[in-house]
Structures are given as structure tokens and as C-alpha cells.
XYZ file of C-alpha atoms in Angstrom:
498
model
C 23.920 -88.885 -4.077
C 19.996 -90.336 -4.670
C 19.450 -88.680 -7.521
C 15.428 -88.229 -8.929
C 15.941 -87.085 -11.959
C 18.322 -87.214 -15.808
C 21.312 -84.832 -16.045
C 21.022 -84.674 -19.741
C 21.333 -80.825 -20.442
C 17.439 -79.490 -19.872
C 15.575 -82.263 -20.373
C 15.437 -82.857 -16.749
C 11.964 -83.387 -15.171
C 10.554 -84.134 -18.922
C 8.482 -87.028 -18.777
C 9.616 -90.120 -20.211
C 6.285 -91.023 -21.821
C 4.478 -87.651 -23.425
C 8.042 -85.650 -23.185
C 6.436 -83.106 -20.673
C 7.950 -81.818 -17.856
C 6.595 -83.722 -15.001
C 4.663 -81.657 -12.369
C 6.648 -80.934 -9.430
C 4.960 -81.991 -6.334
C 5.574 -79.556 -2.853
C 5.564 -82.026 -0.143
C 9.385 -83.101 -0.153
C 11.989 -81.305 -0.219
C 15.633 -81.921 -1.629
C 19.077 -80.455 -2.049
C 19.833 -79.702 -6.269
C 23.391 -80.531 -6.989
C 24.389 -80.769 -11.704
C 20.565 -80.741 -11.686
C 19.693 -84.000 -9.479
C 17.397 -83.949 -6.944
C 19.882 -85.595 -3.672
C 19.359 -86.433 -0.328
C 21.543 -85.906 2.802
C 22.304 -88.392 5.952
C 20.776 -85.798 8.186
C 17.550 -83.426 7.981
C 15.902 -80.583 9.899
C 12.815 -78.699 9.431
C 11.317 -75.109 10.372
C 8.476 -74.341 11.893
C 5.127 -72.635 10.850
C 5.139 -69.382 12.517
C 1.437 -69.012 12.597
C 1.383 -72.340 14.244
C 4.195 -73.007 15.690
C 4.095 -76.712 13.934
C 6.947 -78.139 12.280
C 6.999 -77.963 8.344
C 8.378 -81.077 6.257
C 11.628 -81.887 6.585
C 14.851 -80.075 4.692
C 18.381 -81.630 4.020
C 21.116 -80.581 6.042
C 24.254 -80.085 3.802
C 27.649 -81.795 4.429
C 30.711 -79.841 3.326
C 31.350 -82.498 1.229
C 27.761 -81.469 -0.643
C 28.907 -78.229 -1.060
C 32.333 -79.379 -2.769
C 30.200 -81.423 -5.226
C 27.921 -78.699 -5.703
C 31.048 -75.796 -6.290
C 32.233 -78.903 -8.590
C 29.837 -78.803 -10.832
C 29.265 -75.463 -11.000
C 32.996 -74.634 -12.247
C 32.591 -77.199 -14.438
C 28.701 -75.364 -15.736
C 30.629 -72.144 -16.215
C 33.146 -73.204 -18.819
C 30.096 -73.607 -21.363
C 27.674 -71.179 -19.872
C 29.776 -68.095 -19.730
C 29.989 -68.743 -23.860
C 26.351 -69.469 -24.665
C 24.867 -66.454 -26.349
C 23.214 -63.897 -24.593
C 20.319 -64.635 -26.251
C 19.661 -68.114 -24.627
C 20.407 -67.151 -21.673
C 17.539 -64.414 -22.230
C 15.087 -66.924 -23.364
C 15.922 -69.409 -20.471
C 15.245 -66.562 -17.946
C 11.826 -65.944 -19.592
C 10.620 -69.542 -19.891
C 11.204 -70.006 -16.059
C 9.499 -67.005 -15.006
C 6.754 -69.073 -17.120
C 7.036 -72.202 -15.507
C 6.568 -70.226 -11.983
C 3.698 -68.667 -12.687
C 1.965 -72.019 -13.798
C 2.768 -73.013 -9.946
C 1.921 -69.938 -8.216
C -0.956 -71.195 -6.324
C 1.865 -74.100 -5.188
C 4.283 -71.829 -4.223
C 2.039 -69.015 -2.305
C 0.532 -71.259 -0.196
C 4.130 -73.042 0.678
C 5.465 -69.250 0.925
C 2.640 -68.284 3.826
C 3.195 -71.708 5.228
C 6.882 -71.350 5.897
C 7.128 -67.510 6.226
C 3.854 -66.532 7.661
C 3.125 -63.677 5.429
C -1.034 -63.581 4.582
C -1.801 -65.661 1.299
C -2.505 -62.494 -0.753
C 1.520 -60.994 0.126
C 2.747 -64.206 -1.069
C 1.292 -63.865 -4.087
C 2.265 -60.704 -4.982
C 5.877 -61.653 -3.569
C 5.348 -64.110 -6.617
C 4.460 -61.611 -9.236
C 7.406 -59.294 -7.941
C 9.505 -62.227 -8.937
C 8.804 -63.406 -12.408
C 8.582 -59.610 -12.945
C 12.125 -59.323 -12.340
C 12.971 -62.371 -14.105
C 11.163 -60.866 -17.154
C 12.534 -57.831 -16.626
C 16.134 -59.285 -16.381
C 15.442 -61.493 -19.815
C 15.602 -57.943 -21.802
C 18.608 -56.677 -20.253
C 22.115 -57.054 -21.627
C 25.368 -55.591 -20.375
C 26.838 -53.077 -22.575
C 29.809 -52.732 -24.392
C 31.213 -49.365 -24.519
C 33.742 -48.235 -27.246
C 35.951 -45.863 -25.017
C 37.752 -44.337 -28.129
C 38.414 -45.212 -31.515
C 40.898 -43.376 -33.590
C 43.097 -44.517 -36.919
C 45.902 -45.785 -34.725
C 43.309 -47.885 -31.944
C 40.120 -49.233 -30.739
C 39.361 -48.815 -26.979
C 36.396 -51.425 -25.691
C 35.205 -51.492 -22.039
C 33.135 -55.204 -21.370
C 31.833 -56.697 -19.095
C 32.395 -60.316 -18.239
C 31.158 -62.941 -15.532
C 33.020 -63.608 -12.736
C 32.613 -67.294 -12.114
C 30.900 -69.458 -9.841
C 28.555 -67.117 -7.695
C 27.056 -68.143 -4.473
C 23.221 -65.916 -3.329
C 22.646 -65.922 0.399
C 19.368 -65.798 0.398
C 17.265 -64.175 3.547
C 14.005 -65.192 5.210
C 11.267 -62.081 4.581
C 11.349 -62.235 0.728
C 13.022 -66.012 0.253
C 11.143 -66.217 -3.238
C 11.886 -62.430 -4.755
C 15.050 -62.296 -3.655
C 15.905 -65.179 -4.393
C 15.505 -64.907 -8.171
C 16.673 -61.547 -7.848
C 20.307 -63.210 -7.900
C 19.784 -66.207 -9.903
C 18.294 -63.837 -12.974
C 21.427 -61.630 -13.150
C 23.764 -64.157 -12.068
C 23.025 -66.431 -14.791
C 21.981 -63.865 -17.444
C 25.972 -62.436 -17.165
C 27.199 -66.223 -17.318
C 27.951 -67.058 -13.894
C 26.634 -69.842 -12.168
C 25.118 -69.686 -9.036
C 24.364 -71.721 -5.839
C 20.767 -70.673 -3.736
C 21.604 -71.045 -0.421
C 18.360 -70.063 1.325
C 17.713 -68.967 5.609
C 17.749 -72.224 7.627
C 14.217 -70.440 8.423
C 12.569 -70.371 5.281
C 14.234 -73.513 3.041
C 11.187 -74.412 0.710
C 10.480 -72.137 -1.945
C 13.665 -71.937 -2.844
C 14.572 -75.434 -3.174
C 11.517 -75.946 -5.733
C 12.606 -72.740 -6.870
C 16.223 -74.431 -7.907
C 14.519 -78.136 -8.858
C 12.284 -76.342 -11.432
C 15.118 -74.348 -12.745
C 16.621 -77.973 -13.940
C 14.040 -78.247 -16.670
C 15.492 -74.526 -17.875
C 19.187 -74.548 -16.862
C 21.950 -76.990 -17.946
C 23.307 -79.355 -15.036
C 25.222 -77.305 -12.474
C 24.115 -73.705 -13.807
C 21.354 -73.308 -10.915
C 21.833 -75.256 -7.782
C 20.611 -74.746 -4.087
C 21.477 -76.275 -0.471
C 19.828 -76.553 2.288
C 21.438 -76.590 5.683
C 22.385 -75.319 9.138
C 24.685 -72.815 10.527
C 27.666 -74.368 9.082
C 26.347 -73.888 5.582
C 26.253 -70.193 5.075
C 30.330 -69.698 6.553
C 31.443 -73.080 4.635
C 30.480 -71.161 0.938
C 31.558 -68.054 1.692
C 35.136 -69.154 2.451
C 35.269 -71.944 -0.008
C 38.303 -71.433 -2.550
C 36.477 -71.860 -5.888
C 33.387 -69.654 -5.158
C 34.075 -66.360 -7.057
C 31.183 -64.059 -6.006
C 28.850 -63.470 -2.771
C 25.200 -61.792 -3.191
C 24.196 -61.343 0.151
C 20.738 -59.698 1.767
C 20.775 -59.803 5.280
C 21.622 -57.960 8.774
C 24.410 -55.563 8.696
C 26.117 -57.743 11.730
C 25.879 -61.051 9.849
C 26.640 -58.916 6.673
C 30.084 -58.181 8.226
C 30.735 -61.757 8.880
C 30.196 -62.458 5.297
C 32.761 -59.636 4.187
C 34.846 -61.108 6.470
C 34.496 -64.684 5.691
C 34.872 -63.690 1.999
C 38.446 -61.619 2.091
C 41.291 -64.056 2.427
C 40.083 -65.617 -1.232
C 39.364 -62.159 -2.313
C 35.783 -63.036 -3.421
C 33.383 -59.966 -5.350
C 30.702 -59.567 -2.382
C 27.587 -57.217 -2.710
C 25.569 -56.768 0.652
C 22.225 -55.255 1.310
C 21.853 -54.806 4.559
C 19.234 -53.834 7.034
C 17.927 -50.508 7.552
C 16.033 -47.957 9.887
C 14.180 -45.856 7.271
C 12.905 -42.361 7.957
C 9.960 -41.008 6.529
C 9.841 -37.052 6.933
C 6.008 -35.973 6.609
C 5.430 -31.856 5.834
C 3.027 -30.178 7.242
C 1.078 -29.849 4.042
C -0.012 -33.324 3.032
C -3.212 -34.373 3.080
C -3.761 -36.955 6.091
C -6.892 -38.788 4.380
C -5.266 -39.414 1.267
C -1.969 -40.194 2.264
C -2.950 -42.545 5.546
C -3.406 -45.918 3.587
C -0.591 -45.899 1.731
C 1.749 -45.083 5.277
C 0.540 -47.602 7.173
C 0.825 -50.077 4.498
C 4.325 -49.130 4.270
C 4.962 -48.529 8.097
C 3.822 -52.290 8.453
C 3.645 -54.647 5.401
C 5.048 -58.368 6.212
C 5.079 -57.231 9.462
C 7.194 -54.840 9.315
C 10.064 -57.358 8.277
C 11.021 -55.900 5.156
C 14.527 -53.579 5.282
C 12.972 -51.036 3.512
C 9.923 -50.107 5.667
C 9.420 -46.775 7.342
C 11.003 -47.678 10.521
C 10.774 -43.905 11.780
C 8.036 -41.450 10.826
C 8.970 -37.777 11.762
C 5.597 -35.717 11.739
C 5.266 -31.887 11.353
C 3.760 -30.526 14.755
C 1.756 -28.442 13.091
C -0.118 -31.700 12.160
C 1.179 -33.817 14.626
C -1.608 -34.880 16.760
C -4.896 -35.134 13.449
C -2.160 -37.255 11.885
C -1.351 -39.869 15.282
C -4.998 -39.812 15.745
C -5.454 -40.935 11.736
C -2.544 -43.608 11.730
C -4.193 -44.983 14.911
C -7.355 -45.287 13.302
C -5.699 -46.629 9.957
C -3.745 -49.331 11.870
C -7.005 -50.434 13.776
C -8.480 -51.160 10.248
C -5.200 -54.110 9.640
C -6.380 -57.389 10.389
C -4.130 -59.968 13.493
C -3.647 -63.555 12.054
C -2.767 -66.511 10.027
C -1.709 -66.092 6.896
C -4.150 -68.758 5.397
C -7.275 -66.668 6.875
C -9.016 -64.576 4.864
C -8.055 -60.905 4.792
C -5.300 -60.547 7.378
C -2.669 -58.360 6.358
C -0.433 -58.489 9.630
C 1.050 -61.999 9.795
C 3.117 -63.640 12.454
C 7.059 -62.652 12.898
C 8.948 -64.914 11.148
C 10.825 -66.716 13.382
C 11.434 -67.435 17.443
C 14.716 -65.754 17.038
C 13.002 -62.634 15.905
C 10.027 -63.119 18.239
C 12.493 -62.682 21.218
C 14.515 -59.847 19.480
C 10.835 -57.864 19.009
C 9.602 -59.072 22.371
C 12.868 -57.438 24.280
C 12.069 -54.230 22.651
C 8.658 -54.123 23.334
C 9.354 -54.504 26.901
C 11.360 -51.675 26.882
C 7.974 -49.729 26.721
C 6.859 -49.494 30.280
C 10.254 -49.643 31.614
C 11.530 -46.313 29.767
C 7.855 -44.633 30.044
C 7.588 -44.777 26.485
C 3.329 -44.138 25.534
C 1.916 -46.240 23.025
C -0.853 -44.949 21.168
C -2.076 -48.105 20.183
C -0.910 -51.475 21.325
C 2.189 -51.642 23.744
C 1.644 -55.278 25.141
C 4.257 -57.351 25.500
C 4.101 -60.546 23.226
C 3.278 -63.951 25.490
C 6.951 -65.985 26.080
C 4.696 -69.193 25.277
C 5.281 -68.885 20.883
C 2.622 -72.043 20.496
C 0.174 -69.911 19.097
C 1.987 -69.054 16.756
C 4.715 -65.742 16.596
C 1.850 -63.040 16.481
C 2.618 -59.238 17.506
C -0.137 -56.632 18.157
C 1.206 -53.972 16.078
C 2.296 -50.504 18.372
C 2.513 -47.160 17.422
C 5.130 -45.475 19.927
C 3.920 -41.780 20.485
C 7.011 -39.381 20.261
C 9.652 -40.744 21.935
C 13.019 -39.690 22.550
C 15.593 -39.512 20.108
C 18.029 -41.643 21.557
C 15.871 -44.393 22.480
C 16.289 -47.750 21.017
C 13.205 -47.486 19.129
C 14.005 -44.975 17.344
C 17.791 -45.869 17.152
C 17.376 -49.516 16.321
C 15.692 -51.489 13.321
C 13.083 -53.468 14.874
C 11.949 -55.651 12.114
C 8.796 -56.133 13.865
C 5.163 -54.076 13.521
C 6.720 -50.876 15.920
C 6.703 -47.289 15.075
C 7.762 -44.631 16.439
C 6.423 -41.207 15.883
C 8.482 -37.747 16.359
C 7.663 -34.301 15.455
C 9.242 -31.883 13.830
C 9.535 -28.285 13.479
C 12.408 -27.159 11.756
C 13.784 -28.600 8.229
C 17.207 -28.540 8.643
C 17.147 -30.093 12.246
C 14.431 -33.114 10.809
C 17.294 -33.408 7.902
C 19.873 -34.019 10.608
C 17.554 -36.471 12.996
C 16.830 -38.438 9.687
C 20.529 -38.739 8.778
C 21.956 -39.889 12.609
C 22.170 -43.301 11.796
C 24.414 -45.749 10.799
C 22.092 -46.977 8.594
C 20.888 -45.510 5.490
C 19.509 -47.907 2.952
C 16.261 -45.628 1.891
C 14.426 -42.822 3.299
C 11.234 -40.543 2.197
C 9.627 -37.158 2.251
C 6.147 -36.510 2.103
C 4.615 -32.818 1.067
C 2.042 -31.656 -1.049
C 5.120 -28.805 -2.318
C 7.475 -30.764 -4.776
C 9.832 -28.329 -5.031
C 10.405 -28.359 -0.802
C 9.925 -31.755 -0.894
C 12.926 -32.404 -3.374
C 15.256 -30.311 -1.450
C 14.977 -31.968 1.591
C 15.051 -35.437 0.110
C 18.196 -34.649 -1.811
C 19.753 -34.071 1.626
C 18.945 -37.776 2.987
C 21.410 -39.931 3.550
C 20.208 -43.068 1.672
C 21.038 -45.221 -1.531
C 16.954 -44.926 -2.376
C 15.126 -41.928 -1.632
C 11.675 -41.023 -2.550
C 8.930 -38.159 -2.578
C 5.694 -38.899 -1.583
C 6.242 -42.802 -1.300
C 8.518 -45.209 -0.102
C 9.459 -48.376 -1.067
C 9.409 -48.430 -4.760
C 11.292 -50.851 -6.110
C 11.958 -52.061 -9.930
C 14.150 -54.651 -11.383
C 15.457 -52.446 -14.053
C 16.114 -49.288 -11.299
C 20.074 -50.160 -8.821
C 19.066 -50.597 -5.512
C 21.736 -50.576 -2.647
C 22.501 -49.119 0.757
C 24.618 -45.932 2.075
C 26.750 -46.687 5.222
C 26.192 -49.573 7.157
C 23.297 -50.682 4.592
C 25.021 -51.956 1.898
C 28.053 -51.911 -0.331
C 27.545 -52.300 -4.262
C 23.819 -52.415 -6.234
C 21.588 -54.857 -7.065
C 18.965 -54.570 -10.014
C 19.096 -52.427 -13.092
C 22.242 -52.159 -15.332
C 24.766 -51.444 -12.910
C 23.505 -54.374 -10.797
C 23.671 -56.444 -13.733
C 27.613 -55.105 -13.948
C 28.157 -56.408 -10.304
C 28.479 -59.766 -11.313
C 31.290 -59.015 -13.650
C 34.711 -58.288 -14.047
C 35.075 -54.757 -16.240
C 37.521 -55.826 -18.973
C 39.786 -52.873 -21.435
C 40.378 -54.031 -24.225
C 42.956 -52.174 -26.187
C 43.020 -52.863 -29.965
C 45.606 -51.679 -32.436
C 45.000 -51.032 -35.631
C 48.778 -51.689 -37.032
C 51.236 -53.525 -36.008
């Protein structure tokens, strides 16, 4: 190990001389193993997707990192798990602090690395001290089940251990304090492991947790492959927090079941949005293509299928068309460009297959439709397409595309649009739009989704469970009965006599 920094309790990264915490710089990058900054034998890097230019370079984990790393979090756990819920509170609150004093570091490394435009990153940042505010006000409850003359009943909650987040590429910053903040506010440890793709923020995410977090309470590694299967199989990691693809999602589960680890998965998505024939187009155009094609459309949650009323069908195409000219093509760092490149040359080749699906099944695009160059050294950039009613059973419509797609379908009847909303094996949110609450609210409560929402989509809130149905998801994140996730419900029977 190399390490850069004291292990004595929180005091790492103070300054020597004036006792403040040294500024962290964002031009190397290092693993954080019992809060010291350490090396590794071998590196990698990622690439800028806007440029296609390699970013600095990462460590690559050995398993014998992630031993030391489990190590010391056991080890972290024994005295966390008993600190008062109150400093864990406060330690939660002074980091989201100490982020915000960087945000203008971390946004820029954020757009560098992911590719989302410089303003997305920044809210992406505000999401996340949000939630770690949010989280430093929450504590789990304890619920007296009955209490008579003879006993006491208590249900508790208590942490599970040493907890591992797999963290994925689109959000890498919000997500990943979205695990560390209730991991380590129920006394768990945890170990950041963030996507081989976007390996930055979170690594100065986990080094500036060392000035906030005892040694081996926060930790992150950066790796390959290997990394991600080598934790969740590892004997003395209790708990798996995974967002992700539902097919890598089942590797995890998989990986994860002959040590019998707790695993929560949020998975991916094809989100319909239902759209009555009611609404007003000019009011409610902004706000759907926003959330038809934010970060690209790489978000799980996005509308991912947009069923239109025929009534309206063709004013409201001709509206989204217009809407969607209106969103600026480019790098992130440019000013005002709100579709980015695709994340990743994996994903670039996933989005570029479908898209040549187009002229091959005789799909019409009402905007867009070309098929992305092979040659990436541009940079990963998409021209966002708006597929104009295709069928049913086509991949665009059955698939989750993570890339700026659309397809549009109408609609005529309510309980047949309930249906086409529902065939999917997906069902992490959906949405119905209509100017009628009372319709609107019985055909939401029909969708097959863990988040479903009138007249918007996408809402999210730390203190609010968020999770998918089917093939989107088992357990919650966020809110209270997130928080419980990382736990172990104890009963606690207590008798009055003996």
C-alpha cells in the first residue's frame, strides 16, 4: 500500500500546519482502503465520450485489495454500528458540506468522464448532497409491538454489516451517495465500487469522505471486470446495493446467493407515459421532452414509450418535433447543450444496432433516423429520433434503449392503452398525463410500476422508497423503508417477571 494520507480516526487530509483539511486536488486518482489513499501495480483509464480522449488514469484492483479493503471494513463496523445515531447524522451533513465547497471540481470532472452538459452535472450534484441532507434527519424506528403487565414487544432495526454499492455509470455521483448515506447512517460500512466507465467522482467522492468517516467506514475501488464479481461473492461482504441492467442485475443475485448476502437491485426500465386526450400540448411539451430525453436518454426512469390519444395524435407529434428541434447536439463543456454524448462505446454500438433497425423494418422517423457514424472519434454523439407509431412488437417499443429514441403510439381505448403499458417485463415507473385527475388516477392506479405518477414523471425524493416491479427491481431504496433495507429487523421479546 502507498498510502497519502494519516489513519488517525478523521483527521485525515487535515493539514499538518493550520489543522485544515487540505484541498483535494482532481487530477489523480487513487483506490481508498482504512482511509489511505493506495496505489495498484496496474492502471486503466476511460475515455471522454465527447472526445473520445483518454481521461487520467484509474487503479485496477487486485483481489488481494479487495481482501484488505473487506478487512478493514469488518474491523470499522465493530465501533461504527455502536456510535450514536446522532454522529452518524452530523457526519452525513458535514460531507454533504464539504461537496458542495467542490462542486465546481466535481461537475466539470462529472461532464468530463460521463459526458452529460456542465449544467446536468451540477444539478446531479445538488440531487446528491440533497439526499445526504435529507438522509442526516432520518432515523430508523423502533416500534413497540405490544406492551402489556406480563411483556414488552420491540421491533428494531439493526445494520447488517459490511455493505458493498455497485455503483452505475449515468448518475455515478447521486447514486453513489445514495448508498453510502443510508449505508453508513444504519451502521454498516460500505465499499464504492464505481462502473469501470465512469471511476472519478467517486473515488474523490470516497477520499473526501476520510476527513468525515473513521478509517475503513467509507472505502472505494477502482477496477476491471473482475472487480464487480470478486465483491459480490466475497465471504465477509454482508449486503449488495446494486443499480444497473436487469441482465447484469441477475448476475449479481446470482453471484450473491451461495453466502446468502441482503441484495437490493434497481434495474433498468422501459417507462410508459400514457397522454389523454385532454392535456394541453403547449404547456405540457417542455416538460415531456425534457423527460423523454434528459442525459440522453440514459437515465432508467425516462419515458421510454409515449402512448398518445389519436384524437390528438398528430398536433402533439408535430409539437414534440418542434420541442426536440429546440435541444441543443454537443459537448458537455459548450455552452447550452442539453443532449450530450452516450456514455460509452459499449452503449454507442447497443444504440447504433437499434437505430439501424429503422430503415430495415420501415419504421418512419419524424425527426432524425440516421444511423450514428461506426468511427466514435468525435466523440459518442446521437441525433436524437422520434419513431412515429410503430408497431407494438417492435424492438423499439419492446426494448429499453438507453439512448435519445422514442417511440410514439396512439391510443384509443383506456383499458387496451392500460394493457399495452403493462406488456413488459419491466416496470420500474410509468405516467399518465390528463387535464381530468380523477381519470387520470384510475388509470395510473392500474400501471404496473413501483413509481407511478400523474401529470409528471420522474420525481424522485430521498425521503419517498423508490424500487422496481418485475424485472426492475427487488427491494427499495430511499425513504424509511429504504433506510430499513440495510438492516436486519430484530423482535425483541421482554418479560416483565421472571
Amino acid at each position: 500500500m502507498s498510502p497519502s494520507a494519516t489513519t488517525n480516526g478523521t483527521t485525515n487530509g487535515l493539514n499538518a500546519v493550520n489543522g485544515h483539511a487540505a484541498r483535494l486536488e482532481f487530477k489523480t486518482f487513487h483506490n481508498v482502503i482504512n482511509n489511505e489513499l493506495t496505489k495498484t501495480s496496474k492502471t486503466r483509464h476511460n475515455l471522454n465520450p465527447a472526445t473520445d480522449q483518454p481521461n487520467a488514469e484509474v487503479p485496477v484492483s487486485t483481489h488481494d485489495d479487495v481482501d484488505k479493503a473487506v478487512s478493514a471494513a469488518k474491523a470499522a463496523f465493530k465501533t461504527w454500528s455502536k456510535e450514536p445515531v446522532e454522529k452518524r447524522q452530523e457526519a452525513l451533513s458535514k460531507y454533504a458540506d464539504a461537496i458542495d465547497s467542490y462542486s465546481d471540481d466535481f461537475a466539470h470532472l462529472l461532464t468530463l468522464e460521463q459526458g452529460k452538459p456542465l449544467a446536468q452535472s451540477y444539478q446531479e450534484i445538488d440531487m446528491a448532497t440533497t439526499w445526504l441532507r435529507a438522509f442526516s434527519q432520518m432515523a430508523l424506528p423502533e416500534d413497540v409491538i405490544e406492551d402489556t403487565e406480563e411483556r414488552k414487544v420491540i421491533n428494531r432495526y439493526t445494520p447488517i454489516g459490511v455493505s458493498c454499492g455497485l455503483i452505475p455509470w449515468n448518475y455515478p455521483i447521486l447514486l453513489a451517495t445514495g448508498k453510502i448515506a443510508p449505508g453508513v447512517l444504519s451502521g454498516n460500512t460500505i465499499i464504492v465500487k464505481p462502473s469501470p466507465f465512469t471511476p472519478y467522482c467517486d473515488l474523490k467522492l470516497a477520499e473526501l469522505a476520510m476527513q468525515y468517516f473513521p478509517p475503513g467506514v467509507v472505502q472505494a475501488l477502482s477496477g476491471d471486470d473482475s472487480l464487480g464479481p470478486w465483491l459480490t461473492a466475497h465471504p465477509d461482504i454482508d449486503k449488495i446495493s446494486f443499480t444497473g441492467s436487469s441482465v447484469t442485475g441477475k448476475r449479481v443475485m446470482a453471484s450473491a446467493a451461495p453466502t446468502l448476502k441482503r441484495v437490493t437491485l434497481e434495474l433498468g426500465g422501459n417507462d410508459p407515459a400514457i397522454i389523454c386526450d385532454d392535456v394541453d400540448i403547449e404547456k405540457i411539451m417542455p416538460k415531456i421532452a425534457i423527460l423523454s430525453f434528459l442525459c440522453s436518454s440514459q437515465i432508467c426512469m425516462m419515458i421510454k414509450r409515449l402512448y398518445v390519444h389519436e384524437a390528438i395524435y398528430d398536433k402533439f407529434l408535430a409539437a414534440l418535433v418542434e420541442q426536440t428541434k429546440t435541444l441543443k447536439v454537443g459537448n458537455g463543456l459548450d455552452q447550452d447543450v442539453f443532449f450530450g454524448p452516450v456514455q460509452n462505446n459499449m452503449q454507442y454500438a447497443k444504440v447504433r444496432d437499434l437505430y439501424s433497425e429503422i430503415e430495415k423494418r420501415g419504421w418512419k422517423p419524424a425527426i432524425g433516423g440516421d444511423v450514428p457514424d461506426e468511427d466514435s472519434s468525435k466523440g459518442y454523439f446521437i441525433t436524437p429520433t422520434i419513431i412515429d407509431n410503430p408497431p407494438e412488437d417492435s424492438r423499439v417499443v419492446q426494448e429499453e434503449p438507453f439512448g435519445p429514441i422514442l417511440p410514439l403510439m396512439k391510443w384509443s381505448n383506456e383499458d387496451d392503452v392500460i394493457a399495452r403499458a403493462n406488456d413488459s417485463k419491466m416496470g420500474l415507473g410509468a405516467s399518465v398525463w390528463s387535464a381530468d385527475i380523477e381519470r387520470a388516477t384510475r388509470m395510473a392506479l392500474q400501471l404496473e410500476a413501483g413509481s407511478v405518477w400523474v401529470n409528471s414523471h420522474f420525481d424522485v425524493s430521498p425521503g419517498i422508497p423508490f424500487g422496481g416491479h418485475k424485472w426492475s427491481g427487488i427491494g427499495t431504496e430511499w425513504g424509511v423503508n429504504g433506510l430499513k433495507q440495510w438492516c436486519n429487523s430484530q423482535s425483541v421479546w421482554l418479560y416483565k417477571k421472571v
